[in-house]
Tab-separated table of C-alpha atoms in Angstrom:
chain	number	residue	atom	x	y	z
A	1	UNK	CA	0.179	-0.067	-0.007
A	2	UNK	CA	3.139	2.023	1.029
A	3	UNK	CA	4.685	1.635	-2.159
A	4	UNK	CA	1.588	2.591	-4.015
A	5	UNK	CA	0.655	5.903	-2.501
A	6	UNK	CA	4.273	6.889	-3.662
A	7	UNK	CA	3.790	5.922	-6.890
A	8	UNK	CA	0.636	8.254	-7.327
A	9	UNK	CA	2.273	12.131	-8.130
A	10	UNK	CA	1.128	14.533	-5.501
A	11	UNK	CA	-1.348	17.322	-5.932
A	12	UNK	CA	1.455	19.635	-5.488
A	13	UNK	CA	3.288	17.796	-8.280
A	14	UNK	CA	0.702	17.774	-10.524
A	15	UNK	CA	-0.513	21.157	-10.493
A	16	UNK	CA	2.639	22.151	-10.956
A	17	UNK	CA	3.790	20.303	-14.150
A	18	UNK	CA	0.455	20.961	-15.364
A	19	UNK	CA	0.884	24.727	-15.228
A	20	UNK	CA	4.106	23.810	-17.416
A	21	UNK	CA	2.455	22.099	-19.697
A	22	UNK	CA	0.059	24.705	-20.401
A	23	UNK	CA	2.173	28.064	-20.303
A	24	UNK	CA	5.080	26.070	-22.240
A	25	UNK	CA	3.036	26.263	-25.471
A	26	UNK	CA	3.845	29.154	-27.592
A	27	UNK	CA	0.037	29.591	-29.262
A	28	UNK	CA	-0.052	32.084	-32.876
A	29	UNK	CA	0.375	35.491	-32.055
A	30	UNK	CA	-3.093	37.240	-31.247
A	31	UNK	CA	-3.872	39.153	-34.426
A	32	UNK	CA	-3.868	35.827	-36.481
A	33	UNK	CA	-6.501	34.798	-34.813
A	34	UNK	CA	-8.502	37.641	-33.201
A	35	UNK	CA	-9.302	38.862	-36.245
A	36	UNK	CA	-11.028	35.448	-37.635
A	37	UNK	CA	-13.308	35.991	-34.568
A	38	UNK	CA	-14.312	38.997	-34.504
A	39	UNK	CA	-15.539	38.954	-38.286
A	40	UNK	CA	-17.586	35.451	-37.519
A	41	UNK	CA	-18.789	36.752	-34.682
A	42	UNK	CA	-19.831	40.035	-36.309
A	43	UNK	CA	-21.546	38.083	-39.526
A	44	UNK	CA	-23.371	36.145	-37.131
A	45	UNK	CA	-24.559	38.746	-34.723
A	46	UNK	CA	-25.395	40.730	-38.250
A	47	UNK	CA	-27.460	37.973	-39.893
A	48	UNK	CA	-29.303	37.350	-36.728
A	49	UNK	CA	-30.195	40.875	-36.251
A	50	UNK	CA	-31.287	40.647	-39.782
A	51	UNK	CA	-33.495	37.458	-39.449
A	52	UNK	CA	-35.153	38.049	-36.816
A	53	UNK	CA	-36.132	42.076	-37.584
A	54	UNK	CA	-37.320	41.865	-40.898
A	55	UNK	CA	-39.441	40.504	-43.727
A	56	UNK	CA	-36.402	37.941	-44.201
A	57	UNK	CA	-37.676	35.971	-40.767
A	58	UNK	CA	-40.822	35.172	-42.925
A	59	UNK	CA	-39.367	34.101	-46.074
A	60	UNK	CA	-36.767	31.745	-43.961
A	61	UNK	CA	-40.257	30.329	-42.395
A	62	UNK	CA	-41.361	29.880	-46.114
A	63	UNK	CA	-38.689	27.806	-47.361
A	64	UNK	CA	-38.357	26.411	-44.157
A	65	UNK	CA	-42.746	24.885	-45.387
A	66	UNK	CA	-41.377	24.167	-48.484
A	67	UNK	CA	-38.608	22.267	-47.332
A	68	UNK	CA	-40.450	19.772	-44.924
A	69	UNK	CA	-43.305	19.558	-48.218
A	70	UNK	CA	-40.710	18.300	-50.356
A	71	UNK	CA	-38.896	16.302	-47.771
A	72	UNK	CA	-41.961	14.797	-46.930
A	73	UNK	CA	-42.884	14.441	-50.363
A	74	UNK	CA	-39.550	12.396	-51.087
A	75	UNK	CA	-39.876	10.136	-47.920
A	76	UNK	CA	-43.051	9.145	-49.204
A	77	UNK	CA	-41.774	8.671	-53.175
A	78	UNK	CA	-39.263	5.996	-51.299
A	79	UNK	CA	-41.306	4.503	-49.559
A	80	UNK	CA	-43.038	3.612	-52.509
A	81	UNK	CA	-40.016	2.708	-54.368
A	82	UNK	CA	-39.251	0.056	-51.463
A	83	UNK	CA	-42.979	-1.415	-51.521
A	84	UNK	CA	-43.785	-1.423	-54.970
A	85	UNK	CA	-42.759	-4.091	-57.639
A	86	UNK	CA	-40.403	-3.465	-60.397
A	87	UNK	CA	-42.699	-3.492	-62.770
A	88	UNK	CA	-44.640	-0.252	-61.163
A	89	UNK	CA	-41.735	1.415	-60.538
A	90	UNK	CA	-41.249	2.037	-65.182
A	91	UNK	CA	-38.609	-1.319	-65.704
A	92	UNK	CA	-39.403	-2.318	-68.745
A	93	UNK	CA	-42.070	-5.656	-68.236
A	94	UNK	CA	-40.509	-7.801	-71.150
A	95	UNK	CA	-36.777	-7.433	-68.850
A	96	UNK	CA	-38.613	-8.886	-66.249
A	97	UNK	CA	-36.514	-12.380	-66.900
A	98	UNK	CA	-33.343	-10.277	-66.330
A	99	UNK	CA	-34.351	-8.331	-63.491
A	100	UNK	CA	-35.194	-11.828	-61.958
A	101	UNK	CA	-31.861	-13.588	-62.777
A	102	UNK	CA	-30.005	-10.310	-61.243
A	103	UNK	CA	-32.211	-10.631	-58.532
A	104	UNK	CA	-31.730	-6.601	-58.224
A	105	UNK	CA	-34.300	-4.788	-55.241
A	106	UNK	CA	-35.949	-2.115	-55.341
A	107	UNK	CA	-33.881	0.502	-53.667
A	108	UNK	CA	-30.598	-0.849	-53.568
A	109	UNK	CA	-28.943	1.625	-55.905
A	110	UNK	CA	-30.781	4.827	-54.139
A	111	UNK	CA	-28.909	3.358	-50.948
A	112	UNK	CA	-25.410	2.936	-53.110
A	113	UNK	CA	-25.952	6.620	-54.501
A	114	UNK	CA	-26.381	7.201	-50.991
A	115	UNK	CA	-23.255	5.820	-49.906
A	116	UNK	CA	-21.040	7.422	-53.198
A	117	UNK	CA	-22.557	10.690	-52.109
A	118	UNK	CA	-21.490	10.590	-48.602
A	119	UNK	CA	-17.895	9.116	-49.918
A	120	UNK	CA	-17.397	12.118	-51.842
A	121	UNK	CA	-18.227	14.481	-49.455
A	122	UNK	CA	-16.821	12.751	-46.253
A	123	UNK	CA	-16.353	16.111	-44.267
A	124	UNK	CA	-19.162	17.476	-45.054
A	125	UNK	CA	-22.155	17.179	-42.679
A	126	UNK	CA	-24.910	18.611	-45.089
A	127	UNK	CA	-23.601	14.770	-47.207
A	128	UNK	CA	-25.415	12.872	-44.104
A	129	UNK	CA	-28.800	11.995	-44.481
A	130	UNK	CA	-31.753	13.462	-42.180
A	131	UNK	CA	-32.076	11.405	-38.962
A	132	UNK	CA	-35.857	10.764	-40.689
A	133	UNK	CA	-34.408	9.012	-43.684
A	134	UNK	CA	-32.439	7.284	-41.444
A	135	UNK	CA	-34.144	3.950	-41.592
A	136	UNK	CA	-35.082	3.985	-44.704
A	137	UNK	CA	-31.394	4.047	-45.816
A	138	UNK	CA	-31.319	0.721	-43.022
A	139	UNK	CA	-33.932	-0.926	-44.618
A	140	UNK	CA	-31.525	-0.244	-47.793
A	141	UNK	CA	-28.468	-1.504	-46.378
A	142	UNK	CA	-30.164	-5.205	-45.037
A	143	UNK	CA	-31.425	-5.690	-48.156
A	144	UNK	CA	-28.139	-5.582	-49.812
A	145	UNK	CA	-26.699	-7.416	-47.247
A	146	UNK	CA	-29.413	-10.370	-47.433
A	147	UNK	CA	-28.748	-10.257	-51.106
A	148	UNK	CA	-25.104	-10.731	-50.337
A	149	UNK	CA	-25.991	-13.680	-48.432
A	150	UNK	CA	-27.974	-15.261	-49.976
A	151	UNK	CA	-26.381	-15.410	-52.958
A	152	UNK	CA	-23.028	-16.670	-51.693
A	153	UNK	CA	-21.358	-19.137	-50.508
A	154	UNK	CA	-19.577	-20.070	-46.859
A	155	UNK	CA	-16.198	-19.097	-48.050
A	156	UNK	CA	-18.013	-15.935	-50.236
A	157	UNK	CA	-18.703	-14.635	-46.566
A	158	UNK	CA	-19.209	-10.492	-46.267
A	159	UNK	CA	-16.070	-8.898	-45.811
A	160	UNK	CA	-16.217	-7.784	-41.933
A	161	UNK	CA	-18.387	-10.470	-40.922
A	162	UNK	CA	-17.688	-11.479	-37.882
A	163	UNK	CA	-19.212	-14.697	-35.737
A	164	UNK	CA	-20.614	-14.212	-32.058
A	165	UNK	CA	-20.304	-15.635	-29.189
A	166	UNK	CA	-23.581	-17.161	-29.845
A	167	UNK	CA	-23.187	-18.352	-33.606
A	168	UNK	CA	-24.864	-15.425	-34.926
A	169	UNK	CA	-23.538	-13.514	-37.565
A	170	UNK	CA	-22.834	-9.555	-37.797
A	171	UNK	CA	-21.491	-7.311	-40.497
A	172	UNK	CA	-19.797	-4.372	-40.522
A	173	UNK	CA	-21.767	-1.464	-42.812
A	174	UNK	CA	-20.440	1.451	-43.785
A	175	UNK	CA	-21.271	4.543	-42.327
A	176	UNK	CA	-25.587	5.738	-42.983
A	177	UNK	CA	-26.108	7.220	-39.095
A	178	UNK	CA	-25.633	10.534	-37.919
A	179	UNK	CA	-22.579	11.370	-36.344
A	180	UNK	CA	-24.025	13.096	-33.167
A	181	UNK	CA	-27.612	12.448	-31.557
A	182	UNK	CA	-28.448	15.657	-29.476
A	183	UNK	CA	-25.259	17.451	-27.982
A	184	UNK	CA	-23.767	14.100	-26.179
A	185	UNK	CA	-23.943	10.916	-28.055
A	186	UNK	CA	-21.073	10.397	-30.600
A	187	UNK	CA	-21.749	7.553	-33.503
A	188	UNK	CA	-19.213	5.068	-32.081
A	189	UNK	CA	-20.097	1.837	-34.079
A	190	UNK	CA	-22.534	-0.051	-36.167
A	191	UNK	CA	-23.898	-3.325	-37.006
A	192	UNK	CA	-26.463	-5.557	-38.402
A	193	UNK	CA	-27.593	-8.610	-36.341
A	194	UNK	CA	-29.544	-11.157	-38.170
A	195	UNK	CA	-31.871	-13.041	-36.339
A	196	UNK	CA	-33.448	-16.489	-37.201
A	197	UNK	CA	-36.298	-16.385	-40.621
A	198	UNK	CA	-34.623	-13.807	-42.133
A	199	UNK	CA	-35.006	-10.550	-39.860
A	200	UNK	CA	-32.724	-8.075	-39.239
A	201	UNK	CA	-32.040	-5.654	-36.815
A	202	UNK	CA	-29.523	-2.902	-37.486
A	203	UNK	CA	-27.930	-1.489	-34.300
A	204	UNK	CA	-25.848	1.816	-34.317
A	205	UNK	CA	-23.880	2.309	-30.838
A	206	UNK	CA	-23.229	5.914	-29.589
A	207	UNK	CA	-21.364	7.114	-26.867
A	208	UNK	CA	-21.958	9.617	-24.891
A	209	UNK	CA	-20.279	11.141	-21.481
A	210	UNK	CA	-22.038	9.296	-18.871
A	211	UNK	CA	-23.293	6.082	-20.758
A	212	UNK	CA	-23.550	4.643	-24.692
A	213	UNK	CA	-27.047	4.386	-25.905
A	214	UNK	CA	-27.645	1.393	-28.655
A	215	UNK	CA	-30.068	2.215	-31.054
A	216	UNK	CA	-31.949	-0.783	-32.895
A	217	UNK	CA	-34.320	-0.860	-36.107
A	218	UNK	CA	-35.977	-3.235	-38.067
A	219	UNK	CA	-37.617	-2.961	-41.426
A	220	UNK	CA	-39.975	-5.616	-40.549
A	221	UNK	CA	-43.601	-5.443	-39.830
A	222	UNK	CA	-44.194	-6.476	-36.316
A	223	UNK	CA	-47.598	-7.457	-34.708
A	224	UNK	CA	-46.941	-4.716	-32.255
A	225	UNK	CA	-44.761	-3.072	-30.190
A	226	UNK	CA	-44.376	-5.386	-27.612
A	227	UNK	CA	-43.895	-8.461	-30.082
A	228	UNK	CA	-40.988	-6.115	-30.897
A	229	UNK	CA	-39.223	-5.278	-27.995
A	230	UNK	CA	-39.560	-9.152	-26.539
A	231	UNK	CA	-37.747	-10.231	-29.705
A	232	UNK	CA	-35.409	-7.146	-29.146
A	233	UNK	CA	-34.562	-8.591	-25.819
A	234	UNK	CA	-33.932	-12.076	-27.502
A	235	UNK	CA	-31.725	-10.717	-30.039
A	236	UNK	CA	-29.218	-8.886	-27.213
A	237	UNK	CA	-30.429	-11.716	-24.886
A	238	UNK	CA	-31.760	-9.481	-22.384
A	239	UNK	CA	-34.626	-10.813	-20.640
A	240	UNK	CA	-37.460	-8.560	-20.810
A	241	UNK	CA	-38.756	-7.743	-17.061
A	242	UNK	CA	-41.169	-4.647	-17.559
A	243	UNK	CA	-43.303	-2.832	-19.892
A	244	UNK	CA	-45.076	0.665	-19.540
A	245	UNK	CA	-46.783	2.397	-21.436
A	246	UNK	CA	-46.608	6.015	-21.413
A	247	UNK	CA	-47.691	9.031	-23.707
A	248	UNK	CA	-46.992	6.834	-26.758
A	249	UNK	CA	-43.478	5.660	-25.700
A	250	UNK	CA	-42.906	2.213	-24.908
A	251	UNK	CA	-40.808	1.652	-21.640
A	252	UNK	CA	-39.212	-1.529	-21.082
A	253	UNK	CA	-36.110	-3.346	-18.897
A	254	UNK	CA	-33.639	-5.301	-20.734
A	255	UNK	CA	-31.628	-7.116	-18.377
A	256	UNK	CA	-32.174	-4.444	-15.717
A	257	UNK	CA	-31.550	-1.353	-17.908
A	258	UNK	CA	-33.700	1.028	-19.492
A	259	UNK	CA	-34.944	1.226	-22.597
A	260	UNK	CA	-37.127	2.922	-24.714
A	261	UNK	CA	-39.116	1.643	-28.367
A	262	UNK	CA	-41.512	4.280	-30.409
A	263	UNK	CA	-43.239	3.781	-33.377
A	264	UNK	CA	-41.597	6.090	-36.837
A	265	UNK	CA	-44.029	5.185	-39.717
A	266	UNK	CA	-45.125	1.764	-39.672
A	267	UNK	CA	-42.055	0.376	-38.290
A	268	UNK	CA	-41.066	0.027	-34.561
A	269	UNK	CA	-37.876	1.638	-33.234
A	270	UNK	CA	-36.030	1.246	-29.389
A	271	UNK	CA	-33.400	2.842	-27.569
A	272	UNK	CA	-31.147	0.736	-24.834
A	273	UNK	CA	-29.723	2.479	-22.471
A	274	UNK	CA	-27.143	-0.183	-20.739
A	275	UNK	CA	-27.045	2.544	-18.030
A	276	UNK	CA	-27.800	1.886	-14.578
A	277	UNK	CA	-28.183	5.994	-14.546
A	278	UNK	CA	-30.233	6.697	-17.534
A	279	UNK	CA	-33.283	8.787	-17.474
A	280	UNK	CA	-36.464	7.838	-18.893
A	281	UNK	CA	-36.491	11.753	-20.248
A	282	UNK	CA	-33.374	11.541	-21.444
A	283	UNK	CA	-34.211	8.622	-23.765
A	284	UNK	CA	-37.487	10.525	-24.926
A	285	UNK	CA	-35.630	13.488	-25.780
A	286	UNK	CA	-33.670	11.393	-28.086
A	287	UNK	CA	-36.563	9.490	-29.357
A	288	UNK	CA	-38.234	12.891	-30.260
A	289	UNK	CA	-35.500	13.336	-33.154
A	290	UNK	CA	-36.990	10.361	-34.852
A	291	UNK	CA	-40.068	11.896	-34.844
B	1	UNK	CA	-7.976	39.037	-14.224
B	2	UNK	CA	-9.566	40.332	-11.153
B	3	UNK	CA	-12.834	38.275	-10.398
B	4	UNK	CA	-15.086	42.182	-10.464
B	5	UNK	CA	-13.391	43.065	-13.817
B	6	UNK	CA	-14.099	39.411	-14.987
B	7	UNK	CA	-17.550	39.714	-13.762
B	8	UNK	CA	-18.039	43.268	-15.509
B	9	UNK	CA	-16.066	42.032	-18.719
B	10	UNK	CA	-18.546	39.142	-19.152
B	11	UNK	CA	-21.765	41.291	-18.523
B	12	UNK	CA	-20.663	43.831	-21.035
B	13	UNK	CA	-20.455	41.579	-24.003
B	14	UNK	CA	-19.261	43.681	-26.424
B	15	UNK	CA	-16.965	43.524	-29.175
B	16	UNK	CA	-14.245	45.257	-26.894
B	17	UNK	CA	-14.651	43.116	-24.042
B	18	UNK	CA	-14.527	40.279	-25.695
B	19	UNK	CA	-11.288	41.054	-27.737
B	20	UNK	CA	-10.002	41.697	-23.841
B	21	UNK	CA	-11.272	38.831	-22.866
B	22	UNK	CA	-9.615	36.866	-25.437
B	23	UNK	CA	-6.424	38.478	-24.810
B	24	UNK	CA	-6.915	37.268	-21.107
B	25	UNK	CA	-7.136	33.487	-21.549
B	26	UNK	CA	-5.916	33.107	-25.609
B	27	UNK	CA	-3.054	30.951	-24.692
B	28	UNK	CA	-3.762	28.683	-22.386
B	29	UNK	CA	-7.317	27.717	-24.355
B	30	UNK	CA	-4.779	27.105	-27.282
B	31	UNK	CA	-2.847	25.164	-24.804
B	32	UNK	CA	-5.550	22.871	-23.854
B	33	UNK	CA	-6.587	22.489	-27.263
B	34	UNK	CA	-2.599	21.763	-28.191
B	35	UNK	CA	-2.524	19.431	-25.633
B	36	UNK	CA	-5.224	16.911	-26.732
B	37	UNK	CA	-4.767	17.399	-30.221
B	38	UNK	CA	-0.801	17.656	-30.556
B	39	UNK	CA	-1.314	19.798	-33.556
B	40	UNK	CA	-0.810	23.498	-33.859
B	41	UNK	CA	-2.924	23.966	-37.009
B	42	UNK	CA	-5.955	22.174	-35.707
B	43	UNK	CA	-5.433	23.583	-32.145
B	44	UNK	CA	-5.276	26.981	-33.513
B	45	UNK	CA	-8.711	26.149	-35.599
B	46	UNK	CA	-10.143	24.701	-32.061
B	47	UNK	CA	-9.124	27.711	-30.055
B	48	UNK	CA	-11.058	30.136	-32.841
B	49	UNK	CA	-14.303	27.992	-32.795
B	50	UNK	CA	-14.059	27.675	-28.975
B	51	UNK	CA	-14.090	31.729	-28.565
B	52	UNK	CA	-16.924	31.786	-30.923
B	53	UNK	CA	-18.968	29.634	-29.187
B	54	UNK	CA	-18.217	31.112	-25.832
B	55	UNK	CA	-19.178	34.380	-27.126
B	56	UNK	CA	-22.347	33.341	-28.488
B	57	UNK	CA	-23.315	31.918	-25.594
B	58	UNK	CA	-21.590	33.707	-22.769
B	59	UNK	CA	-25.223	34.322	-21.191
B	60	UNK	CA	-25.705	31.402	-20.505
B	61	UNK	CA	-22.514	31.078	-17.817
B	62	UNK	CA	-24.230	30.991	-14.215
B	63	UNK	CA	-20.715	32.237	-12.845
B	64	UNK	CA	-18.493	34.409	-14.710
B	65	UNK	CA	-15.351	33.545	-12.480
B	66	UNK	CA	-15.690	30.091	-14.241
B	67	UNK	CA	-15.536	31.435	-17.301
B	68	UNK	CA	-11.515	30.116	-17.602
B	69	UNK	CA	-12.720	27.101	-16.580
B	70	UNK	CA	-16.085	27.095	-18.627
B	71	UNK	CA	-13.329	27.534	-21.654
B	72	UNK	CA	-11.637	25.079	-21.100
B	73	UNK	CA	-14.183	22.802	-21.015
B	74	UNK	CA	-15.654	24.268	-24.380
B	75	UNK	CA	-12.361	23.826	-26.068
B	76	UNK	CA	-11.599	20.617	-24.822
B	77	UNK	CA	-14.847	19.158	-25.620
B	78	UNK	CA	-14.012	20.429	-29.160
B	79	UNK	CA	-11.462	19.011	-29.607
B	80	UNK	CA	-12.494	15.709	-28.261
B	81	UNK	CA	-14.910	15.661	-31.167
B	82	UNK	CA	-12.919	16.476	-33.574
B	83	UNK	CA	-10.553	13.774	-32.290
B	84	UNK	CA	-13.928	11.485	-31.941
B	85	UNK	CA	-15.217	12.449	-35.610
B	86	UNK	CA	-11.930	11.236	-37.010
B	87	UNK	CA	-10.265	14.435	-38.529
B	88	UNK	CA	-7.279	13.676	-39.392
B	89	UNK	CA	-4.691	15.021	-37.230
B	90	UNK	CA	-0.902	14.642	-37.646
B	91	UNK	CA	1.085	13.942	-34.522
B	92	UNK	CA	3.735	15.842	-33.603
B	93	UNK	CA	6.943	14.659	-31.067
B	94	UNK	CA	8.432	17.851	-31.968
B	95	UNK	CA	8.443	20.868	-29.830
B	96	UNK	CA	6.168	23.363	-31.671
B	97	UNK	CA	7.787	26.995	-32.562
B	98	UNK	CA	7.808	28.887	-29.572
B	99	UNK	CA	7.487	26.478	-27.197
B	100	UNK	CA	9.514	27.006	-23.499
B	101	UNK	CA	12.049	24.729	-22.160
B	102	UNK	CA	11.718	24.311	-18.191
B	103	UNK	CA	14.619	27.010	-17.251
B	104	UNK	CA	17.975	24.953	-15.433
B	105	UNK	CA	18.248	25.089	-12.282
B	106	UNK	CA	21.652	25.159	-9.710
B	107	UNK	CA	21.334	22.874	-6.534
B	108	UNK	CA	20.614	19.436	-6.501
B	109	UNK	CA	17.691	18.732	-5.002
B	110	UNK	CA	15.418	21.827	-7.409
B	111	UNK	CA	17.152	19.657	-10.190
B	112	UNK	CA	15.515	16.308	-8.784
B	113	UNK	CA	12.246	18.559	-8.507
B	114	UNK	CA	12.437	19.585	-11.901
B	115	UNK	CA	13.268	15.917	-13.494
B	116	UNK	CA	10.109	14.940	-10.997
B	117	UNK	CA	7.952	17.130	-12.698
B	118	UNK	CA	9.072	17.226	-16.157
B	119	UNK	CA	8.319	13.297	-16.025
B	120	UNK	CA	5.161	14.441	-14.373
B	121	UNK	CA	4.072	16.371	-17.233
B	122	UNK	CA	4.819	13.648	-19.594
B	123	UNK	CA	2.844	11.192	-18.221
B	124	UNK	CA	-0.069	14.144	-18.642
B	125	UNK	CA	0.293	14.517	-21.859
B	126	UNK	CA	-0.320	10.663	-22.319
B	127	UNK	CA	-3.688	11.186	-20.891
B	128	UNK	CA	-6.738	10.600	-22.902
B	129	UNK	CA	-9.322	13.759	-23.136
B	130	UNK	CA	-11.480	13.063	-21.017
B	131	UNK	CA	-9.011	12.272	-17.978
B	132	UNK	CA	-6.942	15.863	-19.810
B	133	UNK	CA	-10.320	17.701	-19.157
B	134	UNK	CA	-10.995	16.785	-15.521
B	135	UNK	CA	-7.436	16.856	-14.036
B	136	UNK	CA	-6.664	20.367	-15.738
B	137	UNK	CA	-10.297	21.572	-14.283
B	138	UNK	CA	-9.595	20.407	-10.509
B	139	UNK	CA	-6.006	21.199	-10.703
B	140	UNK	CA	-5.057	23.932	-13.203
B	141	UNK	CA	-8.955	25.963	-12.276
B	142	UNK	CA	-9.074	24.541	-8.928
B	143	UNK	CA	-12.776	23.289	-9.124
B	144	UNK	CA	-14.750	21.120	-6.553
B	145	UNK	CA	-16.095	17.668	-7.878
B	146	UNK	CA	-19.657	19.150	-8.233
B	147	UNK	CA	-18.308	22.321	-9.636
B	148	UNK	CA	-16.407	20.312	-12.440
B	149	UNK	CA	-19.763	18.038	-12.158
B	150	UNK	CA	-22.036	21.175	-13.207
B	151	UNK	CA	-19.829	22.101	-16.094
B	152	UNK	CA	-19.202	18.609	-17.808
B	153	UNK	CA	-22.641	18.043	-17.235
B	154	UNK	CA	-21.844	14.674	-16.101
B	155	UNK	CA	-22.416	13.148	-12.366
B	156	UNK	CA	-20.186	13.669	-9.419
B	157	UNK	CA	-19.078	9.954	-9.442
B	158	UNK	CA	-18.370	10.005	-12.778
B	159	UNK	CA	-16.117	12.918	-12.547
B	160	UNK	CA	-14.384	11.080	-8.987
B	161	UNK	CA	-13.984	8.204	-10.947
B	162	UNK	CA	-12.270	9.965	-14.011
B	163	UNK	CA	-10.190	11.658	-11.479
B	164	UNK	CA	-9.093	8.468	-9.805
B	165	UNK	CA	-8.328	6.511	-13.156
B	166	UNK	CA	-6.547	9.706	-14.514
B	167	UNK	CA	-4.006	9.276	-11.240
B	168	UNK	CA	-3.695	5.933	-11.399
B	169	UNK	CA	-2.528	6.095	-15.312
B	170	UNK	CA	-0.243	9.034	-14.187
B	171	UNK	CA	0.631	6.562	-11.513
B	172	UNK	CA	2.045	3.833	-14.118
B	173	UNK	CA	3.421	6.110	-16.547
B	174	UNK	CA	5.725	7.324	-14.046
B	175	UNK	CA	6.565	3.939	-13.134
B	176	UNK	CA	7.198	3.131	-16.445
B	177	UNK	CA	9.335	6.182	-16.988
B	178	UNK	CA	11.162	5.335	-13.579
B	179	UNK	CA	12.105	1.702	-15.208
B	180	UNK	CA	11.495	1.725	-18.597
B	181	UNK	CA	13.507	-1.594	-19.223
B	182	UNK	CA	10.848	-3.373	-17.578
B	183	UNK	CA	7.693	-2.549	-19.959
B	184	UNK	CA	9.879	-2.779	-23.300
């Protein structure tokens, strides 16, 4: 114990070393950095004033409304794309044989375009899909992964695929989740958990300061939200202990941890916080981002 | 800055006050960012963003005497996010231009102490961003655990845990530094 105590640096030593560490760094000249800060602040304040005090504010609201209508229409179009047969999407009926041979699935092309766009603009947040588009994109990725598995042999396993402890396979997929959820959670990892009967659950792990979050989505049409929650419990090997309904949200405990399930469109989603300190309100705030 | 002067400057929030605050806290904010990123260009960008963010949300600061610590938190959070987002940072072991080396000392005991401080300093450099953040807030800004928790929006238990682990890592690094052959 005494030896361990000796190893720990005392407070004054840390204080002195830290002071030295911070004071030793010589920053660039003030005149090099300050003008950029001043200019940015001035520009933002000026823009803020204009928007708040003139007709531009109403123009902004109108533009936002147009954007929402456009995004809504686009979302409906994408839903139609996923559910409609190929022949309804303008494909030549005579080429149906070819389409069956290459087993092209509607929506996969769009997912590839999305990936390409994201790769080309890696550093631009603008290239990230909107939150409401996430699970649509997730579904497309699942279809793509499913195709690869169906057409491949054991030796042709998808690159990055690793067996889990219980024999299931996880597939590493390209980034399609947002970098950040709210202010506190950063995207850390994403996986697909193939389940029995060809169901797939797409999971993203977000790391936070206090605890991490697991976001789970599926494009399968479950009977009801309770069934969905039970299946998630099975997927994570967490027995579901308690289910309570509150303002459209279903709270559950999986393995002693708090979870929240909700409906987005016709599909169910869930957020699981593997921490004892997670609060319902925090989970509700995150869920609200997807609605 | 004296607390009263600082409070006045924070409250005033005009261009002149902002410039004074910038000059007073620029060096240490840059140092915090630099010590996490180890890259001068990235640290300069983060420092700039930290001041912009701070000045834009200065009305959210509950206690003006904590301006320096608050700014450190903003800068270290930005630097940490920068690293987590996978931005390419070219690490450099070389001392940056203008980096001061500690002055030489005369007596043997002072030389030994300087050596010890230098070893702790090297160990601090190896801390993760999370651990570095709490160490700076406790030992540089002299904040208590509750105050750190309040600033970082985490629980006091998490702060204590990070402080404990940070000290543990410092101890390990110092032990390794004492006997480098054992850890090769």
